[in-house]
Short mmCIF file of C-alpha atoms in Angstrom, two decimals:
data_model
loop_
_atom_site.label_atom_id
_atom_site.label_comp_id
_atom_site.label_asym_id
_atom_site.label_seq_id
_atom_site.Cartn_x
_atom_site.Cartn_y
_atom_site.Cartn_z
CA MET A 1 67.58 140.46 124.85
CA ARG A 2 70.77 141.47 126.81
CA ILE A 3 73.88 139.49 126.24
CA GLY A 4 73.34 137.62 129.39
CA GLU A 5 69.86 136.38 128.41
CA VAL A 6 71.38 135.45 125.06
CA ALA A 7 74.14 133.40 126.96
CA ARG A 8 71.44 131.74 129.20
CA ARG A 9 69.30 130.77 125.97
CA SER A 10 71.95 129.48 123.66
CA GLY A 11 74.54 128.00 126.31
CA VAL A 12 77.15 130.02 124.78
CA SER A 13 79.09 131.92 127.24
CA VAL A 14 79.10 135.84 127.31
CA ARG A 15 82.72 135.90 126.45
CA MET A 16 82.53 133.70 123.49
CA LEU A 17 79.43 136.01 122.24
CA ARG A 18 81.65 138.96 122.56
CA HIS A 19 84.30 137.27 120.54
CA TYR A 20 81.82 136.29 117.73
CA GLU A 21 80.91 140.02 117.67
CA SER A 22 84.62 140.95 117.32
CA LEU A 23 84.71 138.58 114.33
CA GLY A 24 81.53 140.19 112.90
CA LEU A 25 79.76 136.90 113.02
CA VAL A 26 76.81 138.00 115.46
CA THR A 27 75.77 141.64 115.97
CA ALA A 28 73.22 142.82 118.25
CA GLY A 29 70.31 144.20 116.13
CA GLY A 30 69.77 147.36 118.33
CA ARG A 31 70.39 149.01 121.59
CA THR A 32 68.47 149.61 124.87
CA SER A 33 67.91 153.18 125.93
CA ALA A 34 70.87 152.77 128.23
CA GLY A 35 73.26 152.08 125.40
CA TYR A 36 73.34 148.25 126.12
CA ARG A 37 73.51 145.65 123.25
CA ASP A 38 69.92 144.61 122.53
CA TYR A 39 69.84 141.24 120.82
CA THR A 40 66.56 140.12 118.55
CA SER A 41 65.16 136.72 117.99
CA ASP A 42 67.00 136.56 114.71
CA ASP A 43 70.38 137.60 116.38
CA LEU A 44 69.68 134.66 118.80
CA VAL A 45 68.60 132.24 115.88
CA ARG A 46 72.18 133.25 114.04
CA VAL A 47 74.02 132.28 117.26
CA PHE A 48 72.53 128.91 116.92
CA HIS A 49 73.54 128.56 113.30
CA VAL A 50 77.05 129.45 114.17
CA GLU A 51 77.09 126.85 116.99
CA ALA A 52 75.85 124.22 114.88
CA LEU A 53 78.28 124.88 111.93
CA ARG A 54 81.16 125.06 114.42
CA MET A 55 80.13 121.82 115.97
CA LEU A 56 79.87 120.05 112.66
CA GLY A 57 83.57 121.00 112.06
CA LEU A 58 83.55 124.30 110.34
CA SER A 59 85.98 126.92 111.47
CA LEU A 60 84.38 130.39 112.63
CA ALA A 61 85.60 132.18 109.51
CA GLU A 62 83.92 129.27 107.41
CA ALA A 63 80.66 129.63 109.15
CA GLY A 64 80.52 133.24 108.53
CA ARG A 65 81.00 132.62 105.10
CA VAL A 66 78.30 130.16 104.83
CA LEU A 67 76.01 132.46 106.83
CA ASP A 68 76.79 135.51 104.69
CA ASP A 69 77.33 134.07 101.15
CA PRO A 70 74.19 135.00 98.95
CA ASP A 71 75.33 132.21 96.53
CA PHE A 72 75.72 129.55 99.14
CA VAL A 73 75.42 126.34 97.45
CA GLU A 74 73.89 123.47 99.90
CA ASP A 75 75.62 120.64 98.26
CA ARG A 76 78.98 122.29 98.77
CA LEU A 77 78.38 122.52 102.37
CA ILE A 78 77.09 119.12 102.92
CA ALA A 79 80.07 117.61 101.31
CA ARG A 80 82.46 119.73 103.43
CA LEU A 81 80.65 118.72 106.59
CA ILE A 82 80.95 115.05 105.49
CA ALA A 83 84.60 115.42 104.83
CA ARG A 84 85.26 116.95 108.34
CA THR A 85 82.96 114.55 109.84
CA GLU A 86 84.80 111.70 108.42
CA GLU A 87 88.17 112.99 109.64
CA ARG A 88 86.94 113.38 113.11
CA ILE A 89 85.39 109.90 113.01
CA ASP A 90 88.88 108.58 111.64
CA ALA A 91 90.61 110.51 114.37
CA GLN A 92 88.26 108.72 117.04
CA ARG A 93 88.90 105.48 115.47
CA ALA A 94 92.57 106.09 115.84
CA LEU A 95 92.24 107.04 119.49
CA LEU A 96 90.33 104.07 120.19
CA ALA A 97 92.86 101.54 118.68
CA ARG A 98 95.57 103.27 120.78
CA LEU A 99 93.65 102.79 123.80
CA ARG A 100 92.77 99.10 122.87
CA SER A 101 96.39 98.60 122.07
CA VAL A 102 97.18 99.95 125.82
CA GLU A 103 94.68 97.64 126.89
CA ALA A 104 95.97 94.63 125.10
CA SER A 105 99.77 95.38 126.22
CA GLY A 106 98.84 94.41 129.70
CA ALA A 107 100.87 97.68 131.11
CA GLY A 108 99.72 97.56 134.79
CA ASP A 109 101.20 100.80 135.97
CA ARG A 110 101.09 104.44 135.30
CA ASP A 111 104.48 104.70 133.87
CA ALA A 112 104.12 101.49 131.65
CA VAL A 113 100.75 103.21 130.15
CA LEU A 114 102.42 106.30 129.70
CA ASP A 115 105.15 104.44 127.86
CA VAL A 116 102.93 102.63 125.43
CA LEU A 117 100.92 105.99 124.82
CA ALA A 118 103.84 107.82 123.85
CA ARG A 119 105.18 104.97 121.39
CA LEU A 120 101.77 104.54 119.78
CA SER A 121 101.76 108.69 119.58
CA ASP A 122 105.16 108.24 117.65
CA LEU A 123 103.90 105.64 115.49
CA ALA A 124 101.06 108.14 114.33
CA SER A 125 103.73 111.22 114.03
CA PRO A 126 103.81 113.01 110.75
CA ALA A 127 107.50 112.84 110.90
CA ALA A 128 108.48 109.68 109.03
CA GLY A 129 111.90 109.18 110.93
CA ARG A 130 109.98 109.46 114.05
CA ARG A 131 107.39 106.73 113.03
CA GLN A 132 110.69 104.51 112.06
CA ARG A 133 112.21 104.82 115.25
CA ALA A 134 109.14 104.02 117.27
CA ALA A 135 108.78 101.05 115.07
CA LEU A 136 112.15 99.78 115.90
CA ALA A 137 111.44 100.11 119.61
CA SER A 138 108.23 98.46 119.34
CA ASP A 139 109.38 94.92 118.80
CA SER A 140 109.20 93.81 122.33
CA GLY A 141 105.41 93.21 122.86
CA ALA A 142 104.79 96.53 124.63
CA VAL A 143 102.84 97.81 121.82
CA ASP A 144 99.90 95.48 120.81
CA ALA A 145 100.55 93.84 117.27
CA GLY A 146 97.29 95.10 115.91
CA ALA A 147 98.62 98.78 116.52
CA LEU A 148 101.72 97.75 114.39
CA VAL A 149 99.38 96.49 111.55
CA THR A 150 97.11 99.55 111.80
CA ALA A 151 100.23 101.84 111.29
CA LEU A 152 101.63 99.71 108.59
CA LEU A 153 98.77 99.48 106.53
CA ASP A 154 98.80 103.27 106.08
CA GLU A 155 102.51 103.63 105.97
CA THR A 156 103.78 105.51 102.88
CA ASP A 157 107.48 105.75 104.02
CA PRO A 158 109.63 102.81 102.81
CA ASN A 159 111.84 102.72 105.60
CA ALA A 160 109.13 103.29 108.44
CA ALA A 161 107.35 100.62 106.51
CA GLY A 162 110.60 97.97 106.61
CA ALA A 163 110.76 99.21 110.21
CA LEU A 164 107.17 98.15 111.15
CA ARG A 165 107.29 94.81 109.43
CA TRP A 166 110.83 93.79 111.25
CA ALA A 167 108.98 95.03 114.55
CA LEU A 168 105.98 92.79 113.49
CA ALA A 169 107.87 89.80 112.47
CA ARG A 170 109.55 90.06 116.06
CA HIS A 171 106.59 90.77 117.87
CA PRO A 172 105.52 87.71 120.30
CA ASP A 173 102.06 87.70 118.90
CA SER A 174 102.85 88.09 115.19
CA GLY A 175 102.22 84.69 114.23
CA ALA A 176 99.16 84.14 116.34
CA GLU A 177 95.85 83.24 114.99
CA VAL A 178 94.62 86.25 116.79
CA GLY A 179 97.06 89.12 116.64
CA GLY A 180 98.95 90.48 113.90
CA VAL A 181 98.03 87.86 111.45
CA ASP A 182 94.39 88.28 111.73
CA ARG A 183 94.54 91.98 111.07
CA LEU A 184 96.63 91.65 107.95
CA ALA A 185 94.62 88.81 106.97
CA ALA A 186 91.35 91.04 107.00
CA ALA A 187 93.14 93.80 105.26
CA LEU A 188 93.94 91.25 102.07
CA ALA A 189 90.22 91.99 101.48
CA ASP A 190 90.74 95.75 101.46
CA PRO A 191 89.44 97.38 98.12
CA ALA A 192 92.74 99.40 98.11
CA ALA A 193 95.57 97.62 96.37
CA LYS A 194 98.30 99.55 98.21
CA ARG A 195 96.90 98.24 101.52
CA ARG A 196 96.71 94.65 100.45
CA ARG A 197 100.36 95.16 99.02
CA ARG A 198 101.44 96.17 102.45
CA ALA A 199 99.48 93.43 104.03
CA VAL A 200 100.75 90.84 102.09
CA HIS A 201 104.41 91.92 102.18
CA ALA A 202 104.22 91.70 105.86
CA LEU A 203 102.53 88.46 105.82
CA THR A 204 105.53 86.85 104.10
CA GLU A 205 107.69 87.80 106.69
CA LEU A 206 105.42 86.24 109.41
CA PRO A 207 105.87 82.41 110.36
CA GLY A 208 103.50 80.02 111.28
CA PRO A 209 100.25 78.17 109.64
CA ALA A 210 97.90 81.26 109.96
CA ALA A 211 100.20 83.62 107.89
CA HIS A 212 100.53 80.84 105.31
CA ARG A 213 96.64 80.19 105.13
CA ALA A 214 96.15 84.05 104.76
CA LEU A 215 98.54 83.96 101.64
CA LEU A 216 96.71 81.03 100.29
CA THR A 217 93.87 83.44 99.81
CA VAL A 218 95.43 86.00 97.83
CA LEU A 219 96.98 83.48 94.98
CA ASP A 220 94.62 85.00 92.27
CA ASP A 221 94.28 88.69 93.46
CA PRO A 222 93.82 90.97 90.70
CA ASP A 223 96.60 93.12 91.65
CA PRO A 224 100.11 91.63 90.16
CA VAL A 225 102.31 92.78 93.03
CA VAL A 226 100.08 91.17 95.55
CA ARG A 227 100.05 87.94 93.49
CA ARG A 228 103.83 87.89 92.93
CA HIS A 229 104.47 88.46 96.90
CA ALA A 230 101.94 85.54 97.80
CA VAL A 231 103.06 83.18 95.22
CA LEU A 232 106.89 83.58 95.95
CA ALA A 233 106.17 83.47 99.76
CA VAL A 234 103.91 80.08 99.45
CA ALA A 235 106.79 78.43 97.30
CA ASP A 236 109.41 79.46 99.88
CA ARG A 237 107.49 77.73 102.57
CA GLY A 238 107.51 74.50 100.23
CA ASP A 239 104.18 74.33 99.11
CA PRO A 240 103.77 72.85 95.77
CA THR A 241 100.35 74.04 94.81
CA VAL A 242 101.67 77.42 93.42
CA VAL A 243 103.79 75.92 90.67
CA ASP A 244 101.42 77.14 88.29
CA GLY A 245 101.67 80.75 89.76
CA LEU A 246 105.58 80.44 89.30
CA VAL A 247 105.20 79.46 85.83
CA ALA A 248 102.96 82.39 85.24
CA LEU A 249 105.37 84.75 86.76
CA VAL A 250 108.26 83.28 84.46
CA VAL A 251 105.87 83.82 81.45
CA ALA A 252 105.07 87.45 82.47
CA GLY A 253 108.64 88.35 83.43
CA ASP A 254 107.50 89.43 86.75
CA ASP A 255 110.40 88.62 89.03
CA ASP A 256 110.98 85.71 86.80
CA VAL A 257 114.49 84.57 88.26
CA ALA A 258 113.19 84.30 91.79
CA ALA A 259 110.22 82.37 90.35
CA ALA A 260 112.61 79.90 88.49
CA ASP A 261 114.75 79.64 91.58
CA ALA A 262 111.55 78.63 93.54
CA LEU A 263 110.67 76.04 90.70
CA GLY A 264 113.97 74.30 90.92
CA ASP A 265 113.48 74.10 94.90
CA LEU A 266 110.14 72.66 94.50
CA ALA A 267 111.27 70.21 91.76
CA ARG A 268 113.84 68.87 93.93
CA ARG A 269 111.67 68.26 96.89
CA ARG A 270 109.22 66.25 94.91
CA ASP A 271 109.17 62.53 94.19
CA ASP A 272 108.58 63.23 90.64
CA PRO A 273 110.78 66.31 89.78
CA ASP A 274 109.86 65.94 85.91
CA ALA A 275 106.17 67.09 86.68
CA VAL A 276 107.45 70.73 87.14
CA ALA A 277 109.39 70.63 84.16
CA VAL A 278 106.22 69.40 82.16
CA ARG A 279 104.16 72.35 83.31
CA LEU A 280 106.97 74.75 82.58
CA THR A 281 107.32 73.26 79.28
CA ALA A 282 103.87 73.48 78.42
CA ALA A 283 104.39 77.37 78.62
CA LEU A 284 106.31 77.32 75.51
CA ASP A 285 103.40 76.23 73.28
CA GLY A 286 103.08 79.10 70.95
CA ALA A 287 105.01 81.39 73.15
CA GLU A 288 106.88 84.68 71.65
CA VAL A 289 110.47 84.99 71.83
CA GLY A 290 110.82 86.77 75.15
CA VAL A 291 108.86 83.96 76.93
CA ARG A 292 111.10 81.22 75.22
CA ARG A 293 114.01 82.70 76.70
CA ARG A 294 112.88 83.17 80.18
CA VAL A 295 111.47 79.51 79.99
CA THR A 296 114.93 78.23 78.87
CA GLN A 297 116.52 79.88 81.72
CA ALA A 298 114.29 78.49 84.18
CA LEU A 299 114.52 74.94 82.83
CA GLY A 300 118.07 75.06 83.77
CA GLU A 301 117.33 75.39 87.27
CA LEU A 302 115.20 71.96 87.25
CA PRO A 303 116.62 68.50 87.95
CA GLY A 304 115.49 65.43 85.99
CA ALA A 305 115.20 64.15 82.51
CA ALA A 306 112.03 66.00 81.35
CA ALA A 307 113.86 69.14 81.43
CA LEU A 308 116.77 68.10 79.44
CA ARG A 309 114.49 66.90 76.88
CA THR A 310 112.84 70.17 76.51
CA LEU A 311 116.19 71.97 76.26
CA ALA A 312 117.34 69.74 73.55
CA GLY A 313 114.64 70.70 71.67
CA LEU A 314 115.26 74.42 72.33
CA SER A 315 118.86 73.84 71.18
CA THR A 316 117.57 74.07 67.70
CA ASP A 317 115.26 77.05 68.49
CA PRO A 318 115.13 79.90 65.73
CA ASP A 319 116.18 82.46 68.12
CA PRO A 320 120.02 82.32 68.65
CA ALA A 321 119.78 83.36 72.64
CA VAL A 322 117.21 80.54 73.13
CA ARG A 323 119.15 78.00 71.07
CA LEU A 324 122.69 79.07 72.73
CA THR A 325 121.46 79.00 76.33
CA ALA A 326 119.63 75.60 75.85
CA ARG A 327 122.86 74.28 74.40
CA HIS A 328 125.03 75.78 77.19
CA LEU A 329 122.59 74.51 80.12
CA ARG A 330 122.60 70.84 78.38
CA SER A 331 126.49 71.06 78.24
CA SER A 332 126.91 72.13 81.96
CA ARG A 333 124.83 69.11 82.89
CA GLY A 334 126.92 66.76 80.93
CA ALA A 335 124.43 66.15 78.22
CA ALA A 336 125.69 65.33 74.69
CA PRO A 337 125.29 68.16 72.23
CA GLU A 338 122.24 67.53 69.92
CA PRO A 339 123.22 67.56 66.40
CA ASP A 340 123.17 70.89 64.45
CA GLN A 341 119.63 70.80 62.39
CA GLY A 342 120.60 73.47 60.15
CA VAL A 343 119.69 76.61 61.89
CA SER A 344 122.29 79.09 61.67
CA GLY A 345 123.70 80.92 64.59
#
């Protein structure tokens, strides 16, 4: 077969076939009496193989190594092709998300569409500074809230992530049931803890009942960072259902100062502030000294008689730091000093 016939049968242009020859990928098996390239059926099959591998995402050099390697291992090739195919699918999904964001933005003229596309492209830039600047310019609603969420969930740079959360919190659709919140709520079920952390952090900065309901779903998340963000945010919204979660933070020493402040705020909002002190006091049962110290400090944030009674008992604790802290906290609230029961300081 002459090169033109190979091009017609394979769908590969003559120019590309000559390029394949220059790379040593395909070589005509013979020559005609007039000196023209004479391709065999095997040569045509090799052209098909090269094209198939190229279409699956391999470079021409990789395709050549696969076809010429006598020690070729099929599993390695399949794994490589799977990885390349997943990369292409991810890229296409990202493009689709951008186009949907443009559609959702309601950009009505060419310049507006181009502006949105440029911002979305910047949000996907490999340069963190460029992503940060794009986020800071995306708080007006021109970029769909869902696009900001998509960028945020994969953002590794803390400055760019902070800018994305800021833009999302200021977005007109951020607190809507369908918009930023629903995308973030869906991400709370992601198997990757790092993506759940980014989602819950963003939700803590969003207003409205939809964000609150989403936070309630991860109060028992297996990841301690996700739990802490959710518990503190729900407490900040005045929801008393997280008292036990706050007590757990104090016991674990995980942002225990903020948890103690939150317990105090919740206790002051209740008709029965002593109920919070009772639940915090229960954590002292059999607790090691570090826990007793943190609980003592937290009790100092609570109003009511129950907290004072527990502090009175802690005023004779074997640990000097617990003992002195409890006495100081009682004294600062005008309580009479407890008699020394013989514990040396």
